[in-house]
Amino acid sequence: MKVRRIVANIETPDIAAAKRFYQDVLGLDVLMDQGWIATYGSEERMQVQVSFMAEGGSGTPVPDLSIEVDDVDAALAGMKKAGFAAEYGPADEPWGVRRFYVRDPFGRLVNILAHR
């Protein structure tokens, strides 16, 4: 048996609110929309990972999601333009990533990062 996919499920009464953050700013595609569920993703090949954390690193809280991008500064500029403020960073961390934290429309803390 092999794990093929891990999906993060975020409860919300407003499914459409995800579009601005996850599709418009982060550029994810709508993979499925059944009205009661909208799934965003990418055809990009990704590693299957799940992390268990006692803290978020550098004294930060544990984020609900971590999303790796190819350009952290461009992602941050897009978030600011869309009205989403960074709660931490951008920071170059000692373990080799550049990242910032931002809250999505549902209040989830999202770690946006790129490996340096």
Short mmCIF file of N, CA and C in Angstrom, two decimals:
data_model
loop_
_atom_site.label_atom_id
_atom_site.label_comp_id
_atom_site.label_asym_id
_atom_site.label_seq_id
_atom_site.Cartn_x
_atom_site.Cartn_y
_atom_site.Cartn_z
N MET A 1 0.84 -1.17 0.00
CA MET A 1 0.00 0.00 0.00
C MET A 1 0.88 1.23 0.00
N LYS A 2 0.53 2.23 -0.82
CA LYS A 2 1.25 3.50 -0.88
C LYS A 2 0.26 4.64 -0.75
N VAL A 3 0.65 5.66 -0.02
CA VAL A 3 -0.15 6.89 0.05
C VAL A 3 0.04 7.63 -1.27
N ARG A 4 -1.05 8.00 -1.92
CA ARG A 4 -0.98 8.68 -3.20
C ARG A 4 -1.18 10.18 -3.10
N ARG A 5 -1.91 10.60 -2.06
CA ARG A 5 -2.23 12.02 -1.95
C ARG A 5 -2.61 12.34 -0.53
N ILE A 6 -2.29 13.55 -0.09
CA ILE A 6 -2.75 14.06 1.20
C ILE A 6 -3.50 15.36 0.90
N VAL A 7 -4.69 15.49 1.42
CA VAL A 7 -5.53 16.66 1.16
C VAL A 7 -5.83 17.37 2.47
N ALA A 8 -5.61 18.66 2.50
CA ALA A 8 -6.00 19.47 3.66
C ALA A 8 -7.45 19.89 3.47
N ASN A 9 -8.30 19.67 4.47
CA ASN A 9 -9.70 20.04 4.41
C ASN A 9 -9.95 21.18 5.39
N ILE A 10 -10.48 22.30 4.90
CA ILE A 10 -10.74 23.47 5.73
C ILE A 10 -12.24 23.73 5.75
N GLU A 11 -12.83 23.67 6.93
CA GLU A 11 -14.27 23.89 7.07
C GLU A 11 -14.60 25.38 6.92
N THR A 12 -15.64 25.66 6.14
CA THR A 12 -16.11 27.03 5.98
C THR A 12 -17.54 27.04 5.44
N PRO A 13 -18.34 28.00 5.87
CA PRO A 13 -19.67 28.14 5.27
C PRO A 13 -19.60 28.92 3.95
N ASP A 14 -18.46 29.52 3.61
CA ASP A 14 -18.32 30.35 2.41
C ASP A 14 -17.24 29.79 1.50
N ILE A 15 -17.60 28.77 0.72
CA ILE A 15 -16.65 28.09 -0.16
C ILE A 15 -16.02 29.07 -1.16
N ALA A 16 -16.80 30.01 -1.66
CA ALA A 16 -16.33 30.95 -2.68
C ALA A 16 -15.21 31.86 -2.18
N ALA A 17 -15.11 32.07 -0.88
CA ALA A 17 -14.08 32.96 -0.33
C ALA A 17 -12.66 32.43 -0.57
N ALA A 18 -12.54 31.16 -0.85
CA ALA A 18 -11.22 30.58 -1.10
C ALA A 18 -10.62 31.08 -2.42
N LYS A 19 -11.46 31.45 -3.38
CA LYS A 19 -11.01 31.81 -4.72
C LYS A 19 -9.97 32.93 -4.70
N ARG A 20 -10.25 34.02 -4.00
CA ARG A 20 -9.35 35.17 -4.03
C ARG A 20 -7.96 34.82 -3.50
N PHE A 21 -7.90 34.07 -2.42
CA PHE A 21 -6.62 33.73 -1.78
C PHE A 21 -5.89 32.61 -2.54
N TYR A 22 -6.56 31.50 -2.75
CA TYR A 22 -5.91 30.31 -3.28
C TYR A 22 -5.80 30.29 -4.80
N GLN A 23 -6.79 30.85 -5.51
CA GLN A 23 -6.71 30.87 -6.97
C GLN A 23 -6.15 32.19 -7.49
N ASP A 24 -6.76 33.31 -7.09
CA ASP A 24 -6.35 34.60 -7.64
C ASP A 24 -4.94 35.00 -7.23
N VAL A 25 -4.57 34.81 -5.96
CA VAL A 25 -3.25 35.23 -5.49
C VAL A 25 -2.21 34.13 -5.66
N LEU A 26 -2.51 32.92 -5.21
CA LEU A 26 -1.51 31.84 -5.28
C LEU A 26 -1.48 31.12 -6.62
N GLY A 27 -2.50 31.32 -7.44
CA GLY A 27 -2.49 30.75 -8.78
C GLY A 27 -2.87 29.30 -8.89
N LEU A 28 -3.50 28.75 -7.87
CA LEU A 28 -3.94 27.36 -7.96
C LEU A 28 -5.15 27.24 -8.89
N ASP A 29 -5.30 26.08 -9.50
CA ASP A 29 -6.43 25.80 -10.38
C ASP A 29 -7.59 25.18 -9.60
N VAL A 30 -8.81 25.42 -10.05
CA VAL A 30 -9.97 24.73 -9.48
C VAL A 30 -9.97 23.33 -10.09
N LEU A 31 -9.77 22.33 -9.26
CA LEU A 31 -9.75 20.95 -9.72
C LEU A 31 -11.13 20.31 -9.64
N MET A 32 -11.94 20.81 -8.71
CA MET A 32 -13.29 20.28 -8.53
C MET A 32 -14.12 21.34 -7.82
N ASP A 33 -15.37 21.49 -8.24
CA ASP A 33 -16.30 22.39 -7.56
C ASP A 33 -17.68 21.76 -7.59
N GLN A 34 -18.11 21.27 -6.44
CA GLN A 34 -19.41 20.63 -6.31
C GLN A 34 -20.40 21.51 -5.54
N GLY A 35 -20.02 22.76 -5.32
CA GLY A 35 -20.87 23.66 -4.54
C GLY A 35 -20.58 23.56 -3.06
N TRP A 36 -20.62 22.38 -2.51
CA TRP A 36 -20.34 22.17 -1.08
C TRP A 36 -18.86 21.92 -0.82
N ILE A 37 -18.10 21.67 -1.90
CA ILE A 37 -16.65 21.48 -1.82
C ILE A 37 -16.01 22.07 -3.06
N ALA A 38 -14.95 22.84 -2.87
CA ALA A 38 -14.13 23.32 -3.98
C ALA A 38 -12.70 22.90 -3.67
N THR A 39 -12.07 22.23 -4.61
CA THR A 39 -10.71 21.75 -4.43
C THR A 39 -9.79 22.52 -5.36
N TYR A 40 -8.74 23.10 -4.79
CA TYR A 40 -7.75 23.84 -5.56
C TYR A 40 -6.46 23.05 -5.58
N GLY A 41 -5.76 23.13 -6.68
CA GLY A 41 -4.51 22.39 -6.78
C GLY A 41 -3.73 22.80 -8.01
N SER A 42 -2.80 21.93 -8.38
CA SER A 42 -1.90 22.20 -9.49
C SER A 42 -1.54 20.89 -10.16
N GLU A 43 -1.24 20.95 -11.42
CA GLU A 43 -0.76 19.76 -12.13
C GLU A 43 0.72 19.53 -11.85
N GLU A 44 1.35 20.49 -11.13
CA GLU A 44 2.76 20.36 -10.74
C GLU A 44 2.93 19.09 -9.90
N ARG A 45 3.97 18.34 -10.17
CA ARG A 45 4.25 17.15 -9.37
C ARG A 45 4.76 17.59 -8.00
N MET A 46 4.17 17.07 -6.95
CA MET A 46 4.51 17.49 -5.59
C MET A 46 4.79 16.27 -4.72
N GLN A 47 5.58 16.48 -3.69
CA GLN A 47 5.85 15.41 -2.73
C GLN A 47 4.70 15.31 -1.75
N VAL A 48 4.42 14.11 -1.31
CA VAL A 48 3.43 13.88 -0.27
C VAL A 48 4.13 14.04 1.07
N GLN A 49 3.65 14.96 1.90
CA GLN A 49 4.27 15.21 3.19
C GLN A 49 3.20 15.56 4.22
N VAL A 50 3.45 15.22 5.46
CA VAL A 50 2.65 15.67 6.58
C VAL A 50 3.64 15.97 7.71
N SER A 51 3.50 17.12 8.33
CA SER A 51 4.44 17.54 9.38
C SER A 51 3.73 17.58 10.73
N PHE A 52 4.47 17.22 11.78
CA PHE A 52 3.99 17.29 13.14
C PHE A 52 4.93 18.24 13.88
N MET A 53 4.38 19.29 14.48
CA MET A 53 5.22 20.37 14.99
C MET A 53 4.86 20.75 16.42
N ALA A 54 5.88 21.04 17.22
CA ALA A 54 5.69 21.57 18.56
C ALA A 54 5.65 23.09 18.53
N GLU A 55 6.24 23.69 17.49
CA GLU A 55 6.22 25.13 17.26
C GLU A 55 6.46 25.35 15.78
N GLY A 56 6.33 26.59 15.33
CA GLY A 56 6.51 26.89 13.92
C GLY A 56 7.93 27.21 13.52
N GLY A 57 8.86 27.15 14.45
CA GLY A 57 10.24 27.52 14.17
C GLY A 57 10.45 29.00 14.40
N SER A 58 11.62 29.37 14.87
CA SER A 58 11.96 30.76 15.19
C SER A 58 10.96 31.39 16.16
N GLY A 59 10.38 30.55 17.03
CA GLY A 59 9.46 31.05 18.05
C GLY A 59 8.07 31.39 17.54
N THR A 60 7.73 30.97 16.33
CA THR A 60 6.42 31.28 15.76
C THR A 60 5.40 30.20 16.09
N PRO A 61 4.10 30.53 15.97
CA PRO A 61 3.09 29.50 16.18
C PRO A 61 3.09 28.49 15.04
N VAL A 62 2.53 27.32 15.29
CA VAL A 62 2.43 26.28 14.27
C VAL A 62 1.42 26.72 13.21
N PRO A 63 1.83 26.78 11.93
CA PRO A 63 0.89 27.14 10.88
C PRO A 63 -0.05 25.98 10.57
N ASP A 64 -1.23 26.32 10.07
CA ASP A 64 -2.19 25.29 9.67
C ASP A 64 -1.79 24.63 8.36
N LEU A 65 -1.22 25.42 7.46
CA LEU A 65 -0.79 24.93 6.15
C LEU A 65 0.58 25.51 5.82
N SER A 66 1.36 24.78 5.06
CA SER A 66 2.59 25.31 4.49
C SER A 66 2.50 25.14 2.98
N ILE A 67 2.76 26.22 2.25
CA ILE A 67 2.70 26.19 0.80
C ILE A 67 4.04 26.66 0.26
N GLU A 68 4.71 25.79 -0.48
CA GLU A 68 5.99 26.15 -1.08
C GLU A 68 5.74 26.79 -2.44
N VAL A 69 6.38 27.92 -2.68
CA VAL A 69 6.27 28.65 -3.94
C VAL A 69 7.67 28.82 -4.52
N ASP A 70 7.75 29.29 -5.77
CA ASP A 70 9.06 29.50 -6.37
C ASP A 70 9.61 30.89 -6.10
N ASP A 71 8.75 31.84 -5.65
CA ASP A 71 9.19 33.21 -5.40
C ASP A 71 8.40 33.79 -4.23
N VAL A 72 8.99 33.75 -3.05
CA VAL A 72 8.33 34.23 -1.83
C VAL A 72 8.00 35.72 -1.92
N ASP A 73 8.92 36.50 -2.45
CA ASP A 73 8.69 37.94 -2.51
C ASP A 73 7.54 38.29 -3.46
N ALA A 74 7.42 37.58 -4.56
CA ALA A 74 6.29 37.79 -5.47
C ALA A 74 4.98 37.37 -4.79
N ALA A 75 5.01 36.26 -4.05
CA ALA A 75 3.81 35.81 -3.33
C ALA A 75 3.41 36.84 -2.28
N LEU A 76 4.38 37.40 -1.57
CA LEU A 76 4.09 38.41 -0.56
C LEU A 76 3.50 39.66 -1.20
N ALA A 77 4.05 40.09 -2.32
CA ALA A 77 3.53 41.26 -3.02
C ALA A 77 2.08 41.02 -3.47
N GLY A 78 1.80 39.82 -3.96
CA GLY A 78 0.43 39.47 -4.36
C GLY A 78 -0.53 39.47 -3.19
N MET A 79 -0.07 38.96 -2.05
CA MET A 79 -0.91 38.95 -0.85
C MET A 79 -1.23 40.37 -0.40
N LYS A 80 -0.21 41.21 -0.35
CA LYS A 80 -0.41 42.61 0.07
C LYS A 80 -1.36 43.32 -0.87
N LYS A 81 -1.19 43.11 -2.18
CA LYS A 81 -2.06 43.75 -3.18
C LYS A 81 -3.51 43.32 -3.00
N ALA A 82 -3.71 42.06 -2.60
CA ALA A 82 -5.06 41.52 -2.40
C ALA A 82 -5.62 41.85 -1.01
N GLY A 83 -4.82 42.52 -0.17
CA GLY A 83 -5.30 42.93 1.14
C GLY A 83 -5.02 41.96 2.27
N PHE A 84 -4.15 40.99 2.03
CA PHE A 84 -3.78 40.03 3.07
C PHE A 84 -2.43 40.44 3.65
N ALA A 85 -2.40 40.73 4.95
CA ALA A 85 -1.18 41.22 5.59
C ALA A 85 -0.37 40.07 6.16
N ALA A 86 0.94 40.16 6.02
CA ALA A 86 1.83 39.16 6.61
C ALA A 86 1.81 39.32 8.12
N GLU A 87 1.73 38.20 8.83
CA GLU A 87 1.79 38.21 10.30
C GLU A 87 3.19 37.91 10.80
N TYR A 88 4.03 37.40 9.93
CA TYR A 88 5.43 37.11 10.27
C TYR A 88 6.22 37.17 8.97
N GLY A 89 7.40 37.77 9.04
CA GLY A 89 8.29 37.79 7.90
C GLY A 89 7.98 38.90 6.92
N PRO A 90 8.68 38.85 5.79
CA PRO A 90 9.46 37.72 5.31
C PRO A 90 10.74 37.55 6.12
N ALA A 91 11.14 36.29 6.25
CA ALA A 91 12.34 35.97 7.04
C ALA A 91 13.15 34.89 6.33
N ASP A 92 14.46 35.07 6.38
CA ASP A 92 15.38 34.03 5.91
C ASP A 92 15.75 33.19 7.12
N GLU A 93 15.25 31.96 7.15
CA GLU A 93 15.41 31.10 8.32
C GLU A 93 16.72 30.31 8.26
N PRO A 94 17.27 29.97 9.44
CA PRO A 94 18.55 29.26 9.48
C PRO A 94 18.51 27.85 8.88
N TRP A 95 17.33 27.29 8.66
CA TRP A 95 17.23 25.94 8.07
C TRP A 95 17.07 25.99 6.55
N GLY A 96 17.30 27.20 5.96
CA GLY A 96 17.39 27.28 4.51
C GLY A 96 16.13 27.64 3.75
N VAL A 97 15.17 28.26 4.41
CA VAL A 97 13.97 28.71 3.70
C VAL A 97 13.77 30.21 3.92
N ARG A 98 13.12 30.84 2.96
CA ARG A 98 12.62 32.21 3.10
C ARG A 98 11.12 32.06 3.17
N ARG A 99 10.48 32.75 4.14
CA ARG A 99 9.05 32.52 4.34
C ARG A 99 8.37 33.71 4.97
N PHE A 100 7.03 33.66 4.93
CA PHE A 100 6.19 34.59 5.67
C PHE A 100 4.92 33.85 6.05
N TYR A 101 4.24 34.36 7.08
CA TYR A 101 2.95 33.83 7.51
C TYR A 101 1.86 34.83 7.12
N VAL A 102 0.72 34.30 6.71
CA VAL A 102 -0.44 35.11 6.37
C VAL A 102 -1.69 34.30 6.73
N ARG A 103 -2.77 34.99 7.06
CA ARG A 103 -4.04 34.29 7.35
C ARG A 103 -4.89 34.26 6.09
N ASP A 104 -5.45 33.10 5.80
CA ASP A 104 -6.36 33.00 4.67
C ASP A 104 -7.73 33.55 5.06
N PRO A 105 -8.70 33.59 4.16
CA PRO A 105 -10.00 34.17 4.50
C PRO A 105 -10.75 33.46 5.63
N PHE A 106 -10.30 32.27 6.00
CA PHE A 106 -10.96 31.47 7.02
C PHE A 106 -10.24 31.53 8.37
N GLY A 107 -9.20 32.37 8.44
CA GLY A 107 -8.45 32.53 9.67
C GLY A 107 -7.34 31.51 9.86
N ARG A 108 -7.10 30.68 8.87
CA ARG A 108 -6.03 29.68 8.96
C ARG A 108 -4.69 30.35 8.74
N LEU A 109 -3.72 29.99 9.57
CA LEU A 109 -2.38 30.54 9.44
C LEU A 109 -1.62 29.73 8.39
N VAL A 110 -1.19 30.44 7.33
CA VAL A 110 -0.54 29.79 6.19
C VAL A 110 0.92 30.23 6.12
N ASN A 111 1.80 29.28 6.07
CA ASN A 111 3.24 29.49 5.94
C ASN A 111 3.58 29.42 4.45
N ILE A 112 3.95 30.55 3.86
CA ILE A 112 4.33 30.60 2.45
C ILE A 112 5.87 30.59 2.42
N LEU A 113 6.47 29.63 1.73
CA LEU A 113 7.92 29.48 1.80
C LEU A 113 8.54 29.09 0.47
N ALA A 114 9.83 29.33 0.40
CA ALA A 114 10.66 28.84 -0.71
C ALA A 114 12.00 28.42 -0.12
N HIS A 115 12.54 27.34 -0.65
CA HIS A 115 13.88 26.91 -0.24
C HIS A 115 14.90 27.80 -0.92
N ARG A 116 15.92 28.21 -0.16
CA ARG A 116 16.97 29.07 -0.72
C ARG A 116 18.05 28.25 -1.33
#
